[in-house]
Structures are given as C-alpha cells and as structure tokens.
XYZ file of N, CA and C in Angstrom:
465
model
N 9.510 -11.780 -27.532
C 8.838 -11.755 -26.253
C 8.243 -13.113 -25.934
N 8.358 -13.399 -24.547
C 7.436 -14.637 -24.288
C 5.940 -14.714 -23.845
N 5.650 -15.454 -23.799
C 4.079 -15.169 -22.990
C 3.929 -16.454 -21.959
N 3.256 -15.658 -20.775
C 3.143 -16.936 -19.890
C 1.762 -16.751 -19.272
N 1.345 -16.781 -18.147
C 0.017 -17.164 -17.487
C -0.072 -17.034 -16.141
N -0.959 -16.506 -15.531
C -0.884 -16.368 -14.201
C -2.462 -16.405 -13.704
N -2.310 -16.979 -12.478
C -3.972 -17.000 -12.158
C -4.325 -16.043 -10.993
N -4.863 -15.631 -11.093
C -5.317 -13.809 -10.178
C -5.536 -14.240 -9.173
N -6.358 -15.496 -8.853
C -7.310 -16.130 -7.636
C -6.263 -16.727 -7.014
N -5.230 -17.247 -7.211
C -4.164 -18.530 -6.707
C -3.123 -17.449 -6.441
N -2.725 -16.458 -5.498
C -2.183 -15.551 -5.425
C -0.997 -16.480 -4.607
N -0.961 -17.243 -4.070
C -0.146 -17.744 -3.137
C 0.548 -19.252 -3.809
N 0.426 -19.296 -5.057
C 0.529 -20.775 -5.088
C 0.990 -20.460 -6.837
N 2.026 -20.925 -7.669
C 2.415 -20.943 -9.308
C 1.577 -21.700 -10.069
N 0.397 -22.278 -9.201
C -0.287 -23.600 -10.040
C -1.404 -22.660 -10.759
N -1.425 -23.354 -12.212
C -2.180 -22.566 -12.582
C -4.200 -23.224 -12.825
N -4.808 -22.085 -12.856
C -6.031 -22.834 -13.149
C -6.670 -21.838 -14.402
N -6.436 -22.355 -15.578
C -6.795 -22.453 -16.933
C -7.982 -21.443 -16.882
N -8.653 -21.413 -16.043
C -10.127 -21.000 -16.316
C -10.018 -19.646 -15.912
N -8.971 -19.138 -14.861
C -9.030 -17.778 -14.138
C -7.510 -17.777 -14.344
N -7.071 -17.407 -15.524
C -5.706 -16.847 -15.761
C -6.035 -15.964 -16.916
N -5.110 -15.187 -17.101
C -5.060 -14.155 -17.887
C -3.591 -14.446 -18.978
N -3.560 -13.859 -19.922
C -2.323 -14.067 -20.831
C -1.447 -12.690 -20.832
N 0.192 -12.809 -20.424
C 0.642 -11.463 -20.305
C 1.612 -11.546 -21.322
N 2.591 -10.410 -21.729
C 3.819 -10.647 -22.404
C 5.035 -10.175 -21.445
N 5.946 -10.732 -21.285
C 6.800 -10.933 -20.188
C 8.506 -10.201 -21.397
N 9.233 -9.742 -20.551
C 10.216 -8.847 -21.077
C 11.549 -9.855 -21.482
N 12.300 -9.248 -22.389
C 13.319 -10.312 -22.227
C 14.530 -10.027 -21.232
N 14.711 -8.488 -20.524
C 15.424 -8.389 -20.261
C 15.145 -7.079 -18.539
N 15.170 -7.186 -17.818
C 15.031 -6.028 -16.979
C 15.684 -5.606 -16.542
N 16.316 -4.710 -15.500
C 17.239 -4.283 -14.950
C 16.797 -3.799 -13.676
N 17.476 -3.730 -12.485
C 16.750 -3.309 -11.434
C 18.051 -3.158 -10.380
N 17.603 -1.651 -10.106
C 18.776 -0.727 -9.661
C 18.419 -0.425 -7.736
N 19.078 -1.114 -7.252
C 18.972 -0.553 -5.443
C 20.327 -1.025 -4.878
N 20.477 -0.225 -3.880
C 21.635 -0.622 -3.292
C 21.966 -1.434 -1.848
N 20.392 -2.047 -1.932
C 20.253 -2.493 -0.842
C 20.195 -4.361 -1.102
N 21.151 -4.876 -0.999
C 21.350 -6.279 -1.788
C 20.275 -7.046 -1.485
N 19.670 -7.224 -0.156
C 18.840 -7.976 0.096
C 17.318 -7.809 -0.489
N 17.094 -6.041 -0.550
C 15.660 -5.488 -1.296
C 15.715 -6.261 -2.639
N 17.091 -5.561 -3.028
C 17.712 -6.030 -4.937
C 16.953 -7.674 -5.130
N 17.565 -8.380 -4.228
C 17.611 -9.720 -4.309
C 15.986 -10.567 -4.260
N 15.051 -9.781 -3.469
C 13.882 -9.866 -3.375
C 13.282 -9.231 -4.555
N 13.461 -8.193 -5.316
C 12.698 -8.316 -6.800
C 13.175 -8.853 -7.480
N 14.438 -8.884 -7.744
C 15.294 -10.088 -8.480
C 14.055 -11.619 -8.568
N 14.035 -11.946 -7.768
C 13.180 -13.240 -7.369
C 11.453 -13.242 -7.929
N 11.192 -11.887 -7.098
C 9.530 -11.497 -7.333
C 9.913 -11.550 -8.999
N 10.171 -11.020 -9.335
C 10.122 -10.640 -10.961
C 10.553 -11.530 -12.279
N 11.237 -12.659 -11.508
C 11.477 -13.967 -12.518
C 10.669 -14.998 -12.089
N 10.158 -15.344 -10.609
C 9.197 -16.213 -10.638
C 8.176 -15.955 -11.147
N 7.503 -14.717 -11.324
C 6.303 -13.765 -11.847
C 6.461 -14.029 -13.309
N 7.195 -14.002 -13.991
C 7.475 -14.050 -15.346
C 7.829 -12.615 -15.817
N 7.585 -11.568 -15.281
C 7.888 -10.704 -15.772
C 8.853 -10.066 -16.639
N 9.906 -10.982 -15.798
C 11.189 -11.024 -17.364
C 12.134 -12.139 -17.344
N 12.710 -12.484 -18.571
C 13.459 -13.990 -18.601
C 14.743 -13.495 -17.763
N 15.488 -12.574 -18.003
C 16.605 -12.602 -17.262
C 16.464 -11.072 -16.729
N 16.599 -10.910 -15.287
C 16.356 -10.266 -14.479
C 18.349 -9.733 -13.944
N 18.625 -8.453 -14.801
C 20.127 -7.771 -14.283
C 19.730 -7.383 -12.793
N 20.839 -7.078 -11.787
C 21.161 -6.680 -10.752
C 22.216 -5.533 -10.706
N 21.797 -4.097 -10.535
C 23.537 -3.605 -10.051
C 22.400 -2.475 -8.850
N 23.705 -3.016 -7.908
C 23.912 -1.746 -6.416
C 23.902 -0.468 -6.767
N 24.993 -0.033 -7.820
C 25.488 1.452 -7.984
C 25.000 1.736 -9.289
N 24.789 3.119 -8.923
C 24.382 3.926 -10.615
C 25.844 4.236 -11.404
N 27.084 4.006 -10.850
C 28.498 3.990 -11.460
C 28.580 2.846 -12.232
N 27.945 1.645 -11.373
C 27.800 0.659 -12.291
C 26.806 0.212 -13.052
N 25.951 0.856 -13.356
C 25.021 0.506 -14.124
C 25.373 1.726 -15.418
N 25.999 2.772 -15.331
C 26.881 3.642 -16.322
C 27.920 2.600 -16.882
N 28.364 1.821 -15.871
C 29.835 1.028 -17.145
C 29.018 0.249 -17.891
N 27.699 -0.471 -17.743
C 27.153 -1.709 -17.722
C 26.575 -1.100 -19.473
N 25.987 0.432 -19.161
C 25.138 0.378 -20.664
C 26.560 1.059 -21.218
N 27.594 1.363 -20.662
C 29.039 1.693 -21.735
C 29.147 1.207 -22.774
N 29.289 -0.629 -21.997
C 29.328 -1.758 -23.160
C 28.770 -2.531 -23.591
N 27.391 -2.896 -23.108
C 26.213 -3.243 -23.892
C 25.633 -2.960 -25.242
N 25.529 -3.345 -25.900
C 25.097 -2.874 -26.868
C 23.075 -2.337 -26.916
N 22.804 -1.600 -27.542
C 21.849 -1.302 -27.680
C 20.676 -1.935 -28.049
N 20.786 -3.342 -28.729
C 19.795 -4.480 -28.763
C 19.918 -4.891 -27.423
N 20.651 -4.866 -26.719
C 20.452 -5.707 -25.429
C 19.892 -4.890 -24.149
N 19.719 -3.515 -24.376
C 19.483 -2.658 -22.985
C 18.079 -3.230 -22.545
N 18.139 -3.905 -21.374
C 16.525 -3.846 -20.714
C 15.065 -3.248 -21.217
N 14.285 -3.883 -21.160
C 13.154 -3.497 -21.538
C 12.381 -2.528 -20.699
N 12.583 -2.926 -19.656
C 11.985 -2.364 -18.566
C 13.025 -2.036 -16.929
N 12.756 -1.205 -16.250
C 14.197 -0.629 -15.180
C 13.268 -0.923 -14.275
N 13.576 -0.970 -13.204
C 12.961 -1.003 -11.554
C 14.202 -0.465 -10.901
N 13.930 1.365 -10.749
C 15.007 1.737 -10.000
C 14.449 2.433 -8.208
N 15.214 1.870 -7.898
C 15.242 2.161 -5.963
C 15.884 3.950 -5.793
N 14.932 4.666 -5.430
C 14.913 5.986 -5.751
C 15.823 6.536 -4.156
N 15.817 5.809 -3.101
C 16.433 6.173 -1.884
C 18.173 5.407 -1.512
N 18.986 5.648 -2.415
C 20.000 4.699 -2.287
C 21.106 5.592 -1.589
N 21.444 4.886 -0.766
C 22.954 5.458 0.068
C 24.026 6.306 -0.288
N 24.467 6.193 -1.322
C 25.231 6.842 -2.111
C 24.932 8.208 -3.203
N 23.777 7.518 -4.044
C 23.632 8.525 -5.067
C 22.163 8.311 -5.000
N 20.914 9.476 -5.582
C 19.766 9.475 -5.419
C 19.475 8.735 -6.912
N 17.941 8.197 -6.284
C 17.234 7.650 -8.140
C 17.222 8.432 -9.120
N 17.307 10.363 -8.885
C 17.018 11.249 -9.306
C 18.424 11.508 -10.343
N 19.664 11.193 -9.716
C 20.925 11.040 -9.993
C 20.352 10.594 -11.556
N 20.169 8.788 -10.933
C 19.721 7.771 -12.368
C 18.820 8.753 -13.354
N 18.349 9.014 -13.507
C 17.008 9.502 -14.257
C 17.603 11.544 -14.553
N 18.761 11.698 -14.422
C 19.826 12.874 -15.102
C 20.501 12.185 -15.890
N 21.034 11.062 -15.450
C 22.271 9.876 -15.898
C 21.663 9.813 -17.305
N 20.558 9.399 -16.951
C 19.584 8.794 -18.231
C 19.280 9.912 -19.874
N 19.647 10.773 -19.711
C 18.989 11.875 -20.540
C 20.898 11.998 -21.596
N 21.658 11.329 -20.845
C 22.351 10.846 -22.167
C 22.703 9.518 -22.925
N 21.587 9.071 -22.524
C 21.488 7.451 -23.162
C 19.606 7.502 -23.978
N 19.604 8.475 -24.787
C 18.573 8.682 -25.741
C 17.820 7.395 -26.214
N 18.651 6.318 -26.408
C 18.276 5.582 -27.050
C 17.644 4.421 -26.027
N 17.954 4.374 -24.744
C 17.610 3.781 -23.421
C 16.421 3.751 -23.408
N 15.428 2.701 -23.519
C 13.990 2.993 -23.191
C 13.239 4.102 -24.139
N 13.676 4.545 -25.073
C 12.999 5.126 -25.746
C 11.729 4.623 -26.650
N 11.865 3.830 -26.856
C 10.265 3.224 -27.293
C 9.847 2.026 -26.942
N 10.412 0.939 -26.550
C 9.130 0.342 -25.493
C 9.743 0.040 -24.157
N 10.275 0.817 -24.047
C 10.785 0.595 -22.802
C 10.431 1.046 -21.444
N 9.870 0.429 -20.097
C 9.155 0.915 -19.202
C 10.201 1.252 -17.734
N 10.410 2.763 -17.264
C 10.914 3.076 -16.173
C 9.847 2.800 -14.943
N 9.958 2.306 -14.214
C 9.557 2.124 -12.795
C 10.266 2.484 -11.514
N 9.583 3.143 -10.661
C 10.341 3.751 -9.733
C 9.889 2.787 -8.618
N 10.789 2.492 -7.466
C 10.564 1.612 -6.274
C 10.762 2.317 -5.129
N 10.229 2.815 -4.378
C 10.853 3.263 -3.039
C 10.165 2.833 -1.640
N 10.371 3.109 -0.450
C 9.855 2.832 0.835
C 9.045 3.635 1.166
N 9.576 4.818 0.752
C 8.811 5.918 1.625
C 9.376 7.093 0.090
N 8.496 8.505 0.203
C 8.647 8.991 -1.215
C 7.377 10.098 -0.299
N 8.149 11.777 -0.470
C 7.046 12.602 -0.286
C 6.360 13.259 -1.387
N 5.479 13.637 -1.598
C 4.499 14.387 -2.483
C 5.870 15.399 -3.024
N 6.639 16.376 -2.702
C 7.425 17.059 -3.770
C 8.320 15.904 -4.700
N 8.978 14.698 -4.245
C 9.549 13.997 -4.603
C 8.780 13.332 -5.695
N 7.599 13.596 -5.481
C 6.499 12.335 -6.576
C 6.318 14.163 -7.399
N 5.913 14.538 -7.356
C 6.037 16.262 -8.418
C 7.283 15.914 -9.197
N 8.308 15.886 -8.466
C 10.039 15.994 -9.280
C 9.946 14.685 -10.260
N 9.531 13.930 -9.779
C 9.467 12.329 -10.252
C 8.875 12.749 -11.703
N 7.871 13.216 -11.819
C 7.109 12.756 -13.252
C 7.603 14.206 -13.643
N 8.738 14.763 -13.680
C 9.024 15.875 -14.679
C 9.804 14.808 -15.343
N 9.872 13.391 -15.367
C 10.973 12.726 -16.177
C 9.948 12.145 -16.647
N 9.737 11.972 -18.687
C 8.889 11.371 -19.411
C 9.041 10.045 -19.076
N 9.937 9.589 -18.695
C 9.873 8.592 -19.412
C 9.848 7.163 -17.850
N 9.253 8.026 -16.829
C 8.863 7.230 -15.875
C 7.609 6.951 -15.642
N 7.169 5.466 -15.243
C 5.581 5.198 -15.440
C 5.324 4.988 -14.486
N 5.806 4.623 -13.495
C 4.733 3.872 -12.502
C 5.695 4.689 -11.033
N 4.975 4.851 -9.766
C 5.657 4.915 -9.316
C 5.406 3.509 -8.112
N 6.164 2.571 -7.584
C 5.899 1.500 -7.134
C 6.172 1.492 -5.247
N 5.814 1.255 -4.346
C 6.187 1.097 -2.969
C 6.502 -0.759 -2.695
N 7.716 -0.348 -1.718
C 8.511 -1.363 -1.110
C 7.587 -2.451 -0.667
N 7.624 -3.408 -0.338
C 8.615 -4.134 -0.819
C 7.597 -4.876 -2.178
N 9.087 -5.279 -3.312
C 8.416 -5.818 -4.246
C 7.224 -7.041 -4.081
N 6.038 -7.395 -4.583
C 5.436 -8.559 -4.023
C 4.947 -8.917 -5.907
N 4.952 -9.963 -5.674
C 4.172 -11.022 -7.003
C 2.710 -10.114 -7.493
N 1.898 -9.915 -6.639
C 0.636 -8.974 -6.985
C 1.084 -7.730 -7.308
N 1.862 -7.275 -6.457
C 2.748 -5.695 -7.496
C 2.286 -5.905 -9.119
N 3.370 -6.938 -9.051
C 4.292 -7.472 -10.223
C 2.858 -7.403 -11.303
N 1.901 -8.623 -10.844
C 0.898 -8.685 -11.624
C 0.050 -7.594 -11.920
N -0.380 -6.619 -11.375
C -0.805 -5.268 -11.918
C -0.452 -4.597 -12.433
N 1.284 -4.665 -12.624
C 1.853 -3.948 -13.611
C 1.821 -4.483 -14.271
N 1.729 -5.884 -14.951
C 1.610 -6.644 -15.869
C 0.063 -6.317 -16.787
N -0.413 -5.998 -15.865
C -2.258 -5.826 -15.822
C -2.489 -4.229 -16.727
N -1.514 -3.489 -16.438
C -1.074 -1.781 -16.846
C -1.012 -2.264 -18.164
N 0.169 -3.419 -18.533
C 0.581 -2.986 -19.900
C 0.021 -3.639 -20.727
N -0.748 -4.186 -19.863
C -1.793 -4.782 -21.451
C -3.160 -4.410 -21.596
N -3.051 -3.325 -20.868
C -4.476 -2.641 -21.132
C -4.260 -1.398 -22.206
C-alpha cells in the first residue's frame, strides 16, 4: 500500500500544507463499473488525482467486468469497486448477484461502494441485503467524496 497526504482546508488546490493534512493509505488497485463513459471517466480522474488508488480499472459492462475477473488472477482483483447502480443495460444489483460467485472478490479487505444519481429508499433496503457493500455514494464523483471515504477507512 502507499501512503500519501491531503490537506482538508486546500479543497481546491493539490498543494499541500504540512500542518493541516492528514495521512491516508491509498489502494493499489480499484475498479469502477458505469456505463456512462463520461461519469466513468470523471471518477477515473477524481480517484487517481485523490490518491485513492495507484491504478484506477475502467469497464462500461458487467459482461465485461465477468471476462476481466475470468482472467485475472486473484492477487490482482481490486481492492476496492465503485459500482454505478443505474446502468442501461444491466442493473448494479445484476453486479452484486454476479458477485456471490467470485467468493474470493473482496472478501477481506476489500471495499464495495455503490455510486448512483438518484436511488429510492426500497433500492437502499435491497442494497445492504449485500454484506459486502459499504458505502452508498451520490453522483457525481468529487475529490471531498473521495476524501471522506478515505476519512471512513481510517477510522
């Protein structure tokens, strides 16, 4: 894992000031599932300038993110998911059935995050019948998101 630094007060700016930063541990690997390229492309960004993880995966489809852990090996699966729960094709809910035969996926430190725009109260009920989802997150990704979840896991 790496560790990097961020300053709470300088919300708008990467410069850091020593005195009002905090120390986080940043992932080596994330994954982050929407099918909306341009949303995708905006946490893509939020989430590697943030530090949150060194290399930040991209896939549109939950078909492809099934071939993706096919052949991956199991040292390499993401640490942490950021999946887009309203996608065109197939629901987040799809992902998170998908998931219950990949046991070994996130099973111990691994953090599910859910992303959506909009999300009703039965949908947030259905949501946490899945263990192994933590957070549930609203659109659009932003750097302060980022940093409070950062803020979650090290408390």
């Amino acid at each position: 894992m790496k560790y990097f630094v961020h300053n709470s007060f300088e919300v708008s700016s990467l410069s850091m000031n020593p005195l009002n930063a905090k120390l986080y541990t940043s992932f080596s690997n994330a994954l982050v599932i929407d099918d909306d390229v341009v949303d995708s492309l905006i946490t893509k960004i939020v989430l590697t300038k943030s530090g949150f993880a060194k290399n930040v995966i991209v896939y549109n489809s939950i078909p492809a993110v099934s071939e993706y852990l096919g052949v991956v090996s199991s040292e390499e699966y993401p640490q942490s998911v950021i999946l887009d729960m309203d996608m065109s094709y197939q629901k987040g809910f799809d992902f998170l059935c998908f998931l219950e035969n990949y046991p070994s996926f996130l099973k111990e430190n691994g953090y599910l995050y859910v992303l959506s725009s909009s999300f009703t109260m039965m949908d947030t009920k259905r949501l946490y019948r899945f263990s192994r989802v933590c957070k549930f997150l609203q659109k659009p990704m932003t750097r302060q998101l980022v940093w409070k979840l950062m803020d979650s896991l090290e408390s």
